[in-house]
Amino acid sequence: MSSFARPAPGTWTEHHSELGTGNVSFEDSISPEFFELERDAIFRRAWLNVGRIDDLPRKGTWFTKELVAARTSLLVARGMDDEVRAFHNVCRHRGNKLVWIRSPREDAAGVGRQFVCKYHGWRFGLDGGCTYVHQQDEFFDLDEETLGLAPVHCEVWAGFIFVNLQPEPEQTLREFLGPMVGALEDYPFDRLTDRYSFRAENRSNWKIFIDAFQEYYHVPPLHTHQLGPTARNPEATFEAAHYQLDGPHRMVSTSGSHKHRFPAEHLYPSEVLFRSGNMGPWDAPEIEGTRNGVNPGEVRSWGIDNFQVFPNLELLLYERNWYLSYRFWPTSHTTHTFEADLWFAPARTARERLAQEYAAITVKEYALQDCGTLDGTQMGLESRAFDDFPLNDQELLVRHFHHTVGRWVQDHLSSTLRGAP
Amino acid sequence: MTKVTITLDGSTETVEQREDDTILQTARWAGMRVRTSCEAGHCATCMALVVEGRAEMLVNDALEDDEVEEGWVLTCQAVPVTDAVTVVFDP
């Protein structure tokens, strides 16, 4: 039955015996109390990817990031010294939200030299220091040392900007990312700069949508239309070639689906015309350099690496030299914001550009199909018709994710009980 | 009459400057939504690159000398001083 070797004692799940093979509860996705715990246990504790260096293309550029789950807004800025820094987006004077454009609840981005509070006109530099206090003489014992913005730990890894809201992070970013994700550091992310972005407000717990992207068991039934009508097989199954866990992070590699090698009669005419599809533009750009972290299972006929970086970043690296990033930001226990970005090598011709756009709309169509089950899953779980659910060997990452979230919440609760920070 | 050509978020408009309008005011007259914050010459949120012609700033408390030399202006403070000015936001 298996096309790919599985580790001892014969299944991926039993190989990770700490996870068990029993049914799994999704109470963590329907409980308002559990979400309140996740705020501190996960979103104010883990390193979070809030953007890419591409979002700060030159000195003085900045963006804000609403982190509803952590109950704060961040201001991330590239200084005149090219350092990337993050701050709470809050004025030191009276606590007003410092930077926003259209509405204080909407993310904003721009370029500048100073941030000016709309309320009383205090100003702050790109390094967070206070540069101007209106009518300074009227104040009492102002300590200029403490007038700056509240800094947030910020580190850049492979062009990904991460923040950590702990007063002192328990781990450096590189320690947190661990060897499996860390090995992607040499991937040519900096060469893949043509970007297509989507954003959606979804009605489900954030973990439920992450689950939809960390198993491929659902692909043949849900994404029937991925193949042209002649190639469809209602009995089709899907088996991933390799699974790997590393601390809170997890990954799966798939093999096979190289559409550029499919016979034309199994493809849609538009795929043939654009030479592109859900696996990306068929004509992959040459990009030199090593890729040490890619395909860690040395899968033959490798197709995709799907890295799930805890807690809410997903990186999908494709054989055709492009990648996708997904981020899932909870806004309540039953809603989240979904951010999707496709990244390609800059198009050199109109044909390359069209192939990228075709890949982008195809990915969007697939995401919509995945999204289509969300509301129904959330409602079904909330009915509490069942307490727990069976997961198969292809759903190992779902099992590991909920297990990990549970452990982080437990760790947080026990450290709070011990009186640790 | 001074003609001002403005490129913002991928679209370009050419409009005539009214009286002593700044480039920011002219852009708004053309229906463009420029990102701004202080509009007093301090923050540089509205900075843009003058690629043709010249504009002078009333107040500049934000841009450095080398940037001004490259053609960057604070559009809330910049008034065209040549007959044709072309400005690009986020070049």
Coordinates of C-alpha atoms in Angstrom, one line a residue, chain A residues 37 50 85 93 156 186 197 263 278 281-282 314 325 339 355-356 385 400 406 420:
Chain A
L37 CA -4.4 31.4 27.3
V50 CA 5.6 39.9 10.9
R85 CA 13.8 47.7 14.9
H93 CA 3.1 60.6 26.4
V156 CA 16.0 39.2 10.9
D186 CA 20.8 29.7 2.4
S197 CA -0.4 39.1 -1.9
P263 CA 0.6 14.9 -21.1
N278 CA -0.8 25.3 -9.1
P281 CA 5.3 28.6 -13.8
W282 CA 6.6 25.5 -15.7
E314 CA 4.0 28.3 6.7
S325 CA 4.3 32.1 2.6
E339 CA -2.1 36.4 4.7
A355 CA 2.8 32.6 -16.0
Q356 CA 3.2 34.1 -12.5
A385 CA -21.3 16.3 18.8
H400 CA 1.8 17.3 16.3
G406 CA -1.3 22.2 24.2
A420 CA 8.2 32.7 36.8

